Amino acid sequence: MPSSPMVRLVNLRKQFGEVKAVDDVSLDVFDGEFITLLGPSGSGKTTVLRMIAGFEIPDSGEIILNGADVAQLPPYERDVNTVFQDYALFPHMTVLENIEYGLKVKKIGKDETRTRALKALNQVRLDGYENRKPSQLSGGQRQRVALARALVNRPKVLLLDEPLGALDLKLREQMQIELKQLQRDIGITFIFVTHDQEEALTMSDRIAVFNDGKIVQLGSPREIYENPNSKFVSEFVGQTNKLSAQMAQSLNLGEFEFNIRPEDIHIDKTESKGDRQVVGKLKDTIFVGALTRYLVSTSAGDFISTQSAERAGLVAGDQVILSWSSAKEHRTA
């Protein structure tokens, strides 16, 4: 990554009444990067995005865009564009007219406006749709029109506020792949906000995990998932088995509470893998397509083990051995 970031947030703060929505957030975002702001509702991620866009003014701190502090500038003076969950397309306009609208407001010449709009349409793979109205498009197609309308302005940074939230699951998964590929093809910086952990892990170069107005961990998807730095991150990002100190002690697993990912737990009737071992009874087998989840009851509570293939011969009521490597445990206290 280059030494000079495209976006630099320095000690950003924003308070609404008694609530500290954003509490001393600093973050560097680099040119061409796809970074996701991930966190639960009220964690501060959307307020940060709105401050970058200019829809909220920070109480203090700097927002440096391509070397210039824009923290006090209105949205139209910032070289960014925002795509929202509600695509806000004009229903009476065609696809092409929707895309051209922003350029016409800026009084860009007619020929250049048409050329840029058609190029943006091609970038989102909607050639041939220029004369359709939004009502004639699918949800995924409307989302791509909204992207094209933002891209046609050639922003340095594209801000995306949960743009896939209104789509059904299958289309959402398809658009995650398409959006990441589009970002790579175009090469501009994407700052993406979501509360969906799987979406963040799928799409991002880096993830900034937010909680209580702060960034509590910043790293690659693999780093965030495999090496969470706190109890909050380990429990918020992905599924996990949570063991209290009392539960760990009763199972002879030590004196500290920790989390263990379901996919790190081996399940078998006789075989043990790793230096940790717990005996339990299989309560249920849950088939979820490419994965199979096993719910196991033990003397101290239930565990979930996730396997990439169904284990033959395991049925409800069987006594099973759960085992894992202690190196896979994430201590939370």
mmCIF file of C-alpha atoms in Angstrom:
data_model
loop_
_atom_site.group_PDB
_atom_site.id
_atom_site.type_symbol
_atom_site.label_atom_id
_atom_site.label_comp_id
_atom_site.label_asym_id
_atom_site.label_seq_id
_atom_site.Cartn_x
_atom_site.Cartn_y
_atom_site.Cartn_z
ATOM 1 C CA MET A 1 0.000 0.000 0.000
ATOM 2 C CA PRO A 2 1.229 3.558 -0.685
ATOM 3 C CA SER A 3 2.526 5.654 2.198
ATOM 4 C CA SER A 4 -0.019 8.422 1.558
ATOM 5 C CA PRO A 5 -3.643 7.388 2.199
ATOM 6 C CA MET A 6 -6.534 8.436 -0.021
ATOM 7 C CA VAL A 7 -8.673 9.060 3.086
ATOM 8 C CA ARG A 8 -7.288 9.862 6.517
ATOM 9 C CA LEU A 9 -9.525 10.197 9.547
ATOM 10 C CA VAL A 10 -7.795 11.854 12.502
ATOM 11 C CA ASN A 11 -9.326 11.812 16.001
ATOM 12 C CA LEU A 12 -12.903 12.126 14.738
ATOM 13 C CA ARG A 13 -15.558 12.805 17.357
ATOM 14 C CA LYS A 14 -19.322 13.229 17.048
ATOM 15 C CA GLN A 15 -21.839 13.476 19.858
ATOM 16 C CA PHE A 16 -25.645 13.536 19.698
ATOM 17 C CA GLY A 17 -26.912 14.861 23.007
ATOM 18 C CA GLU A 18 -25.417 12.622 25.696
ATOM 19 C CA VAL A 19 -24.496 9.881 23.217
ATOM 20 C CA LYS A 20 -20.931 9.631 21.929
ATOM 21 C CA ALA A 21 -21.677 8.304 18.452
ATOM 22 C CA VAL A 22 -18.045 8.495 17.317
ATOM 23 C CA ASP A 23 -15.331 8.608 19.950
ATOM 24 C CA ASP A 24 -11.806 9.499 18.771
ATOM 25 C CA VAL A 25 -11.699 7.456 15.547
ATOM 26 C CA SER A 26 -8.547 7.490 13.420
ATOM 27 C CA LEU A 27 -8.211 5.475 10.221
ATOM 28 C CA ASP A 28 -6.151 5.485 7.024
ATOM 29 C CA VAL A 29 -7.791 4.214 3.813
ATOM 30 C CA PHE A 30 -5.523 3.681 0.809
ATOM 31 C CA ASP A 31 -6.038 4.286 -2.887
ATOM 32 C CA GLY A 32 -7.840 1.366 -4.564
ATOM 33 C CA GLU A 33 -8.674 -0.322 -1.257
ATOM 34 C CA PHE A 34 -11.974 -1.990 -0.392
ATOM 35 C CA ILE A 35 -12.410 -1.365 3.318
ATOM 36 C CA THR A 36 -15.489 -2.277 5.349
ATOM 37 C CA LEU A 37 -16.747 -0.559 8.485
ATOM 38 C CA LEU A 38 -18.395 -3.416 10.391
ATOM 39 C CA GLY A 39 -20.354 -3.298 13.613
ATOM 40 C CA PRO A 40 -23.752 -3.632 15.275
ATOM 41 C CA SER A 41 -26.432 -0.947 15.142
ATOM 42 C CA GLY A 42 -25.350 2.142 17.075
ATOM 43 C CA SER A 43 -21.645 1.308 16.913
ATOM 44 C CA GLY A 44 -20.701 4.496 15.022
ATOM 45 C CA LYS A 45 -19.874 3.054 11.576
ATOM 46 C CA THR A 46 -22.663 4.825 9.665
ATOM 47 C CA THR A 47 -21.987 8.153 11.401
ATOM 48 C CA VAL A 48 -18.349 7.904 10.291
ATOM 49 C CA LEU A 49 -19.467 7.271 6.706
ATOM 50 C CA ARG A 50 -21.866 10.220 6.837
ATOM 51 C CA MET A 51 -19.064 12.469 8.103
ATOM 52 C CA ILE A 52 -16.818 11.401 5.229
ATOM 53 C CA ALA A 53 -19.697 12.145 2.825
ATOM 54 C CA GLY A 54 -20.365 15.544 4.419
ATOM 55 C CA PHE A 55 -23.879 14.760 5.675
ATOM 56 C CA GLU A 56 -22.668 15.161 9.266
ATOM 57 C CA ILE A 57 -20.035 17.619 10.495
ATOM 58 C CA PRO A 58 -17.640 16.270 13.158
ATOM 59 C CA ASP A 59 -17.466 17.970 16.527
ATOM 60 C CA SER A 60 -13.699 17.695 16.256
ATOM 61 C CA GLY A 61 -11.057 15.926 14.190
ATOM 62 C CA GLU A 62 -9.926 15.921 10.575
ATOM 63 C CA ILE A 63 -11.165 14.253 7.400
ATOM 64 C CA ILE A 64 -8.340 14.423 4.893
ATOM 65 C CA LEU A 65 -9.306 13.452 1.343
ATOM 66 C CA ASN A 66 -6.475 13.106 -1.158
ATOM 67 C CA GLY A 67 -4.331 15.431 0.974
ATOM 68 C CA ALA A 68 -6.932 18.130 1.739
ATOM 69 C CA ASP A 69 -8.968 18.549 4.932
ATOM 70 C CA VAL A 70 -12.654 18.489 3.920
ATOM 71 C CA ALA A 71 -14.205 18.108 7.381
ATOM 72 C CA GLN A 72 -16.081 21.430 7.168
ATOM 73 C CA LEU A 73 -16.952 21.337 3.460
ATOM 74 C CA PRO A 74 -20.466 20.586 2.164
ATOM 75 C CA PRO A 75 -21.041 17.257 0.342
ATOM 76 C CA TYR A 76 -20.970 18.762 -3.156
ATOM 77 C CA GLU A 77 -17.442 20.089 -2.601
ATOM 78 C CA ARG A 78 -16.033 16.645 -1.732
ATOM 79 C CA ASP A 79 -14.750 14.239 -4.376
ATOM 80 C CA VAL A 80 -16.863 11.364 -3.065
ATOM 81 C CA ASN A 81 -20.187 9.776 -3.986
ATOM 82 C CA THR A 82 -22.537 7.715 -1.819
ATOM 83 C CA VAL A 83 -24.698 4.698 -2.669
ATOM 84 C CA PHE A 84 -27.463 4.015 -0.153
ATOM 85 C CA GLN A 85 -29.602 0.966 0.621
ATOM 86 C CA ASP A 86 -32.509 2.924 -0.869
ATOM 87 C CA TYR A 87 -31.209 3.501 -4.382
ATOM 88 C CA ALA A 88 -33.431 6.617 -4.834
ATOM 89 C CA LEU A 89 -33.696 6.280 -8.614
ATOM 90 C CA PHE A 90 -36.077 8.665 -10.375
ATOM 91 C CA PRO A 91 -38.999 6.429 -11.420
ATOM 92 C CA HIS A 92 -40.059 8.649 -14.341
ATOM 93 C CA MET A 93 -36.580 8.635 -15.898
ATOM 94 C CA THR A 94 -34.953 5.936 -17.985
ATOM 95 C CA VAL A 95 -31.825 4.169 -16.787
ATOM 96 C CA LEU A 96 -29.647 6.400 -18.966
ATOM 97 C CA GLU A 97 -31.399 9.576 -17.803
ATOM 98 C CA ASN A 98 -30.881 8.549 -14.167
ATOM 99 C CA ILE A 99 -27.171 8.078 -14.786
ATOM 100 C CA GLU A 100 -26.824 11.345 -16.711
ATOM 101 C CA TYR A 101 -28.717 13.423 -14.161
ATOM 102 C CA GLY A 102 -25.760 14.382 -11.948
ATOM 103 C CA LEU A 103 -23.644 15.398 -14.924
ATOM 104 C CA LYS A 104 -26.449 17.603 -16.274
ATOM 105 C CA VAL A 105 -26.718 19.336 -12.897
ATOM 106 C CA LYS A 106 -22.981 20.049 -13.140
ATOM 107 C CA LYS A 107 -23.603 21.421 -16.647
ATOM 108 C CA ILE A 108 -21.261 18.963 -18.328
ATOM 109 C CA GLY A 109 -21.558 19.104 -22.141
ATOM 110 C CA LYS A 110 -24.200 16.929 -23.799
ATOM 111 C CA ASP A 111 -21.768 14.766 -25.769
ATOM 112 C CA GLU A 112 -19.454 14.175 -22.821
ATOM 113 C CA THR A 113 -22.441 13.426 -20.575
ATOM 114 C CA ARG A 114 -23.719 10.763 -22.971
ATOM 115 C CA THR A 115 -20.245 9.225 -23.453
ATOM 116 C CA ARG A 116 -19.568 9.021 -19.712
ATOM 117 C CA ALA A 117 -23.033 7.649 -18.940
ATOM 118 C CA LEU A 118 -22.724 4.882 -21.537
ATOM 119 C CA LYS A 119 -19.267 3.992 -20.204
ATOM 120 C CA ALA A 120 -20.626 3.772 -16.652
ATOM 121 C CA LEU A 121 -23.455 1.574 -17.917
ATOM 122 C CA ASN A 122 -20.881 -0.717 -19.512
ATOM 123 C CA GLN A 123 -18.833 -0.821 -16.300
ATOM 124 C CA VAL A 124 -21.796 -2.246 -14.384
ATOM 125 C CA ARG A 125 -22.629 -4.641 -17.244
ATOM 126 C CA LEU A 126 -25.999 -3.134 -18.161
ATOM 127 C CA ASP A 127 -25.442 -2.418 -21.858
ATOM 128 C CA GLY A 128 -28.784 -2.440 -23.652
ATOM 129 C CA TYR A 129 -30.786 -1.368 -20.583
ATOM 130 C CA GLU A 130 -30.491 2.383 -21.141
ATOM 131 C CA ASN A 131 -34.105 2.918 -22.218
ATOM 132 C CA ARG A 132 -35.743 0.912 -19.432
ATOM 133 C CA LYS A 133 -37.439 2.494 -16.427
ATOM 134 C CA PRO A 134 -36.439 1.460 -12.866
ATOM 135 C CA SER A 135 -39.749 -0.405 -12.484
ATOM 136 C CA GLN A 136 -38.663 -2.710 -15.320
ATOM 137 C CA LEU A 137 -35.470 -3.773 -13.510
ATOM 138 C CA SER A 138 -34.694 -6.396 -10.883
ATOM 139 C CA GLY A 139 -33.351 -5.395 -7.469
ATOM 140 C CA GLY A 140 -29.802 -6.259 -8.513
ATOM 141 C CA GLN A 141 -30.113 -4.246 -11.724
ATOM 142 C CA ARG A 142 -31.424 -1.190 -9.853
ATOM 143 C CA GLN A 143 -28.477 -1.492 -7.498
ATOM 144 C CA ARG A 144 -26.094 -1.451 -10.465
ATOM 145 C CA VAL A 145 -27.818 1.622 -11.909
ATOM 146 C CA ALA A 146 -27.269 3.382 -8.579
ATOM 147 C CA LEU A 147 -23.598 2.395 -8.760
ATOM 148 C CA ALA A 148 -23.309 3.674 -12.327
ATOM 149 C CA ARG A 149 -24.921 6.981 -11.313
ATOM 150 C CA ALA A 150 -22.236 7.360 -8.639
ATOM 151 C CA LEU A 151 -19.342 6.166 -10.820
ATOM 152 C CA VAL A 152 -20.183 8.525 -13.692
ATOM 153 C CA ASN A 153 -19.017 11.428 -11.508
ATOM 154 C CA ARG A 154 -15.552 9.823 -11.300
ATOM 155 C CA PRO A 155 -15.213 10.177 -7.518
ATOM 156 C CA LYS A 156 -11.942 9.495 -5.766
ATOM 157 C CA VAL A 157 -13.869 7.511 -3.153
ATOM 158 C CA LEU A 158 -17.160 5.632 -3.348
ATOM 159 C CA LEU A 159 -19.091 5.334 -0.073
ATOM 160 C CA LEU A 160 -21.599 2.480 0.228
ATOM 161 C CA ASP A 161 -24.091 2.466 3.096
ATOM 162 C CA GLU A 162 -25.457 -1.106 3.322
ATOM 163 C CA PRO A 163 -26.331 -1.084 -0.412
ATOM 164 C CA LEU A 164 -27.192 -4.795 -0.480
ATOM 165 C CA GLY A 165 -29.499 -4.786 2.535
ATOM 166 C CA ALA A 166 -32.746 -4.750 0.531
ATOM 167 C CA LEU A 167 -31.843 -7.747 -1.661
ATOM 168 C CA ASP A 168 -32.876 -11.358 -1.084
ATOM 169 C CA LEU A 169 -30.184 -13.765 0.114
ATOM 170 C CA LYS A 170 -29.257 -15.361 -3.219
ATOM 171 C CA LEU A 171 -29.101 -12.051 -5.082
ATOM 172 C CA ARG A 172 -27.217 -10.489 -2.190
ATOM 173 C CA GLU A 173 -24.538 -13.194 -2.357
ATOM 174 C CA GLN A 174 -24.284 -12.767 -6.139
ATOM 175 C CA MET A 175 -23.948 -8.990 -5.825
ATOM 176 C CA GLN A 176 -21.235 -9.328 -3.183
ATOM 177 C CA ILE A 177 -19.052 -11.081 -5.749
ATOM 178 C CA GLU A 178 -20.010 -8.699 -8.559
ATOM 179 C CA LEU A 179 -19.414 -5.588 -6.451
ATOM 180 C CA LYS A 180 -15.955 -6.749 -5.383
ATOM 181 C CA GLN A 181 -15.044 -7.600 -8.980
ATOM 182 C CA LEU A 182 -16.337 -4.222 -10.143
ATOM 183 C CA GLN A 183 -14.222 -2.457 -7.538
ATOM 184 C CA ARG A 184 -11.131 -4.320 -8.728
ATOM 185 C CA ASP A 185 -11.872 -3.541 -12.368
ATOM 186 C CA ILE A 186 -12.434 0.179 -11.775
ATOM 187 C CA GLY A 187 -9.702 0.545 -9.165
ATOM 188 C CA ILE A 188 -11.240 3.314 -7.035
ATOM 189 C CA THR A 189 -11.441 3.314 -3.257
ATOM 190 C CA PHE A 190 -14.565 1.752 -1.724
ATOM 191 C CA ILE A 191 -15.627 2.410 1.880
ATOM 192 C CA PHE A 192 -18.437 -0.015 2.659
ATOM 193 C CA VAL A 193 -20.689 -0.066 5.736
ATOM 194 C CA THR A 194 -22.468 -3.217 6.899
ATOM 195 C CA HIS A 195 -23.536 -5.066 10.032
ATOM 196 C CA ASP A 196 -23.334 -8.398 8.158
ATOM 197 C CA GLN A 197 -20.169 -10.242 9.209
ATOM 198 C CA GLU A 198 -20.211 -12.698 6.293
ATOM 199 C CA GLU A 199 -20.589 -9.837 3.825
ATOM 200 C CA ALA A 200 -17.586 -8.062 5.341
ATOM 201 C CA LEU A 201 -15.440 -11.211 5.304
ATOM 202 C CA THR A 202 -16.385 -11.944 1.676
ATOM 203 C CA MET A 203 -15.729 -8.543 0.140
ATOM 204 C CA SER A 204 -13.084 -6.629 2.061
ATOM 205 C CA ASP A 205 -9.359 -6.034 1.771
ATOM 206 C CA ARG A 206 -9.496 -4.826 5.372
ATOM 207 C CA ILE A 207 -12.199 -4.595 8.024
ATOM 208 C CA ALA A 208 -12.552 -1.975 10.749
ATOM 209 C CA VAL A 209 -14.700 -3.450 13.526
ATOM 210 C CA PHE A 210 -16.683 -0.809 15.427
ATOM 211 C CA ASN A 211 -18.197 -0.911 18.908
ATOM 212 C CA ASP A 212 -19.374 1.925 21.155
ATOM 213 C CA GLY A 213 -18.139 4.589 18.749
ATOM 214 C CA LYS A 214 -14.602 3.210 18.490
ATOM 215 C CA ILE A 215 -12.610 0.993 16.143
ATOM 216 C CA VAL A 216 -11.847 -2.034 18.302
ATOM 217 C CA GLN A 217 -9.900 -4.011 15.675
ATOM 218 C CA LEU A 218 -8.524 -3.303 12.194
ATOM 219 C CA GLY A 219 -7.118 -5.981 9.903
ATOM 220 C CA SER A 220 -7.638 -8.324 6.993
ATOM 221 C CA PRO A 221 -10.699 -10.598 7.037
ATOM 222 C CA ARG A 222 -8.477 -13.558 7.934
ATOM 223 C CA GLU A 223 -6.806 -11.657 10.786
ATOM 224 C CA ILE A 224 -10.149 -10.505 12.184
ATOM 225 C CA TYR A 225 -11.673 -13.978 12.021
ATOM 226 C CA GLU A 226 -8.712 -16.116 13.092
ATOM 227 C CA ASN A 227 -7.113 -13.731 15.603
ATOM 228 C CA PRO A 228 -9.823 -11.619 17.258
ATOM 229 C CA ASN A 229 -8.293 -9.290 19.823
ATOM 230 C CA SER A 230 -11.238 -9.214 22.229
ATOM 231 C CA LYS A 231 -14.281 -11.068 23.459
ATOM 232 C CA PHE A 232 -16.522 -8.694 21.512
ATOM 233 C CA VAL A 233 -14.780 -9.320 18.159
ATOM 234 C CA SER A 234 -14.586 -13.085 18.617
ATOM 235 C CA GLU A 235 -18.307 -13.253 19.376
ATOM 236 C CA PHE A 236 -19.499 -10.677 16.839
ATOM 237 C CA VAL A 237 -17.545 -11.897 13.811
ATOM 238 C CA GLY A 238 -18.622 -15.420 12.905
ATOM 239 C CA GLN A 239 -20.140 -18.201 14.971
ATOM 240 C CA THR A 240 -18.335 -19.371 18.078
ATOM 241 C CA ASN A 241 -18.674 -21.624 21.140
ATOM 242 C CA LYS A 242 -18.430 -19.498 24.292
ATOM 243 C CA LEU A 243 -17.053 -21.174 27.416
ATOM 244 C CA SER A 244 -17.241 -19.355 30.729
ATOM 245 C CA ALA A 245 -14.475 -19.882 33.276
ATOM 246 C CA GLN A 246 -16.855 -22.066 35.303
ATOM 247 C CA MET A 247 -17.714 -24.167 32.242
ATOM 248 C CA ALA A 248 -14.044 -24.561 31.318
ATOM 249 C CA GLN A 249 -13.145 -25.636 34.853
ATOM 250 C CA SER A 250 -15.952 -28.200 35.031
ATOM 251 C CA LEU A 251 -14.698 -29.783 31.779
ATOM 252 C CA ASN A 252 -11.031 -29.728 32.946
ATOM 253 C CA LEU A 253 -10.140 -27.207 30.240
ATOM 254 C CA GLY A 254 -8.423 -24.637 32.446
ATOM 255 C CA GLU A 255 -9.488 -21.687 34.588
ATOM 256 C CA PHE A 256 -10.163 -19.010 31.946
ATOM 257 C CA GLU A 257 -13.121 -18.289 29.697
ATOM 258 C CA PHE A 258 -12.465 -18.687 25.991
ATOM 259 C CA ASN A 259 -14.131 -19.100 22.582
ATOM 260 C CA ILE A 260 -13.577 -21.876 20.064
ATOM 261 C CA ARG A 261 -14.835 -21.784 16.463
ATOM 262 C CA PRO A 262 -17.228 -24.633 15.491
ATOM 263 C CA GLU A 263 -15.088 -25.584 12.487
ATOM 264 C CA ASP A 264 -12.066 -26.080 14.762
ATOM 265 C CA ILE A 265 -13.832 -28.812 16.743
ATOM 266 C CA HIS A 266 -13.445 -32.395 15.493
ATOM 267 C CA ILE A 267 -16.300 -34.802 16.218
ATOM 268 C CA ASP A 268 -16.061 -38.601 16.251
ATOM 269 C CA LYS A 269 -17.262 -41.620 18.217
ATOM 270 C CA THR A 270 -13.774 -42.891 19.033
ATOM 271 C CA GLU A 271 -11.057 -40.679 17.511
ATOM 272 C CA SER A 272 -9.597 -37.599 19.174
ATOM 273 C CA LYS A 273 -7.594 -34.887 17.378
ATOM 274 C CA GLY A 274 -5.762 -32.260 19.392
ATOM 275 C CA ASP A 275 -4.861 -31.757 23.035
ATOM 276 C CA ARG A 276 -8.394 -30.797 24.170
ATOM 277 C CA GLN A 277 -11.144 -33.366 24.591
ATOM 278 C CA VAL A 278 -14.763 -33.334 25.785
ATOM 279 C CA VAL A 279 -17.255 -36.205 25.816
ATOM 280 C CA GLY A 280 -20.900 -35.484 25.054
ATOM 281 C CA LYS A 281 -24.114 -36.717 23.482
ATOM 282 C CA LEU A 282 -25.160 -35.814 19.948
ATOM 283 C CA LYS A 283 -28.479 -33.937 20.136
ATOM 284 C CA ASP A 284 -29.038 -32.972 16.516
ATOM 285 C CA THR A 285 -27.493 -32.910 13.039
ATOM 286 C CA ILE A 286 -28.225 -29.816 10.937
ATOM 287 C CA PHE A 287 -27.589 -29.927 7.189
ATOM 288 C CA VAL A 288 -26.810 -26.463 5.767
ATOM 289 C CA GLY A 289 -25.739 -27.190 2.193
ATOM 290 C CA ALA A 290 -21.954 -27.267 1.970
ATOM 291 C CA LEU A 291 -21.630 -27.679 5.752
ATOM 292 C CA THR A 292 -23.054 -29.952 8.448
ATOM 293 C CA ARG A 293 -23.507 -28.704 12.015
ATOM 294 C CA TYR A 294 -23.602 -31.023 15.013
ATOM 295 C CA LEU A 295 -25.227 -29.938 18.262
ATOM 296 C CA VAL A 296 -23.679 -31.793 21.193
ATOM 297 C CA SER A 297 -24.702 -31.641 24.854
ATOM 298 C CA THR A 298 -22.067 -32.020 27.563
ATOM 299 C CA SER A 299 -22.167 -31.982 31.346
ATOM 300 C CA ALA A 300 -21.447 -28.236 31.260
ATOM 301 C CA GLY A 301 -23.473 -27.071 28.258
ATOM 302 C CA ASP A 302 -23.968 -27.376 24.502
ATOM 303 C CA PHE A 303 -21.327 -27.234 21.770
ATOM 304 C CA ILE A 304 -21.616 -26.775 18.003
ATOM 305 C CA SER A 305 -19.174 -28.549 15.702
ATOM 306 C CA THR A 306 -19.204 -27.623 12.004
ATOM 307 C CA GLN A 307 -17.829 -30.064 9.433
ATOM 308 C CA SER A 308 -17.278 -29.619 5.705
ATOM 309 C CA ALA A 309 -18.815 -33.052 5.046
ATOM 310 C CA GLU A 310 -21.356 -35.125 6.937
ATOM 311 C CA ARG A 311 -19.738 -37.692 9.237
ATOM 312 C CA ALA A 312 -21.120 -41.142 8.409
ATOM 313 C CA GLY A 313 -22.614 -43.164 11.231
ATOM 314 C CA LEU A 314 -23.379 -40.315 13.619
ATOM 315 C CA VAL A 315 -26.995 -40.225 14.807
ATOM 316 C CA ALA A 316 -28.826 -38.420 17.576
ATOM 317 C CA GLY A 317 -28.211 -40.055 20.943
ATOM 318 C CA ASP A 318 -24.662 -41.237 20.137
ATOM 319 C CA GLN A 319 -21.896 -40.606 22.629
ATOM 320 C CA VAL A 320 -19.229 -38.573 20.812
ATOM 321 C CA ILE A 321 -15.811 -37.085 21.446
ATOM 322 C CA LEU A 322 -15.250 -33.409 20.717
ATOM 323 C CA SER A 323 -11.589 -32.483 20.339
ATOM 324 C CA TRP A 324 -9.492 -29.524 19.218
ATOM 325 C CA SER A 325 -6.101 -27.893 19.543
ATOM 326 C CA SER A 326 -5.702 -25.440 22.420
ATOM 327 C CA ALA A 327 -3.858 -23.177 19.941
ATOM 328 C CA LYS A 328 -7.275 -22.514 18.303
ATOM 329 C CA GLU A 329 -8.808 -21.160 21.521
ATOM 330 C CA HIS A 330 -9.380 -17.420 21.815
ATOM 331 C CA ARG A 331 -9.103 -16.424 25.467
ATOM 332 C CA THR A 332 -11.602 -13.696 26.327
ATOM 333 C CA ALA A 333 -10.710 -12.921 29.911
#
